Amino acid sequence: MGRITFRVLTALAQEGDDPDAAYPLERRIRLGDGRTVYVGSGLPKTWVETELKPRFTVYSDREGTDPLVIVAQRHDQLVALASDKSEIAVFECPPGRGIPRPARSILPDGVSFRAGRFTIPTYIAFALLWPIWLVLQVIDFFLKDGEPSLWFPVRVAWKSNSARFGVSALKRLAVFDRFKFRPAMMDERLAFAHAVLELQMRGW
């Protein structure tokens, strides 16, 4: 079963403030197959909506002509919508203050994906291997292309309700700060939405 790896990068200051951009760029998603998609704030410019409070939109282009997934608050629900406004998923968010990371996403056909806040093996491994992590931090600082270097290796795995003890549909890799998903199990649009929401919630 094929897997695709991607990394969510924070937009540079000059990119986010570009007055000629089609949307305020917040992040770039760089996929392992060479593609790049873009995360902008707000709704697509062609949308005129009164019931949606936008969180972000993922576009396949910087021109804003091809929105892939729109994440917004609709009444009391956080939803992911396709470019034709059809529903991709509804997110269940735990109660609490701040920006919660969804505890579960539910597809229209009833399939759902759930993830905990962390996995115990991650913290055990980090306690044993933190000197290696520190060395990787230093290397990462010199190799990155202007991206923030500080990160903490928390591993999160999203699994479907039918595969609680099986392979994960999407996971955040512990050491390499990357996401990896299985297209046969999760739509890439939902994977992008989960990844951005995860980073918004954690703040890094």
Tab-separated table of N, CA and C in Angstrom, residues 1 23 38 49 71 80 82 97 107 110 136 139 172 177 188:
chain	number	residue	atom	x	y	z
A	1	MET	N	0.850	-1.194	0.000
A	1	MET	CA	0.000	0.000	0.000
A	1	MET	C	0.881	1.238	0.000
A	23	TYR	N	-4.351	35.358	-2.106
A	23	TYR	CA	-4.818	35.121	-0.746
A	23	TYR	C	-3.633	35.266	0.198
A	38	TYR	N	-0.660	25.088	-1.238
A	38	TYR	CA	-0.545	26.319	-0.461
A	38	TYR	C	-1.740	26.491	0.474
A	49	GLU	N	-20.334	33.543	1.278
A	49	GLU	CA	-20.976	32.726	2.295
A	49	GLU	C	-21.229	33.550	3.549
A	71	VAL	N	-11.518	24.604	5.101
A	71	VAL	CA	-11.865	24.263	6.479
A	71	VAL	C	-12.475	25.498	7.123
A	80	ALA	N	-14.804	20.288	6.685
A	80	ALA	CA	-13.916	20.367	5.527
A	80	ALA	C	-14.787	20.244	4.289
A	82	ALA	N	-15.202	20.571	-0.105
A	82	ALA	CA	-14.547	20.532	-1.406
A	82	ALA	C	-14.813	21.831	-2.147
A	97	ARG	N	-10.822	25.695	25.909
A	97	ARG	CA	-10.442	27.004	25.391
A	97	ARG	C	-9.420	26.876	24.281
A	107	LEU	N	-16.540	11.130	7.959
A	107	LEU	CA	-16.860	11.281	6.540
A	107	LEU	C	-18.360	11.095	6.323
A	110	GLY	N	-19.873	7.714	6.964
A	110	GLY	CA	-19.818	7.169	8.313
A	110	GLY	C	-18.440	6.745	8.772
A	136	LEU	N	20.468	16.294	15.693
A	136	LEU	CA	19.639	16.510	14.509
A	136	LEU	C	19.117	17.944	14.455
A	139	ILE	N	21.921	20.068	13.012
A	139	ILE	CA	22.042	19.821	11.575
A	139	ILE	C	20.893	20.465	10.829
A	172	ARG	N	1.953	11.662	12.024
A	172	ARG	CA	3.001	12.670	12.101
A	172	ARG	C	4.244	11.968	12.609
A	177	ASP	N	9.550	15.373	11.809
A	177	ASP	CA	8.549	16.435	11.711
A	177	ASP	C	7.890	16.455	10.346
A	188	GLU	N	-6.300	12.784	0.284
A	188	GLU	CA	-5.201	13.703	0.580
A	188	GLU	C	-5.715	15.048	1.072
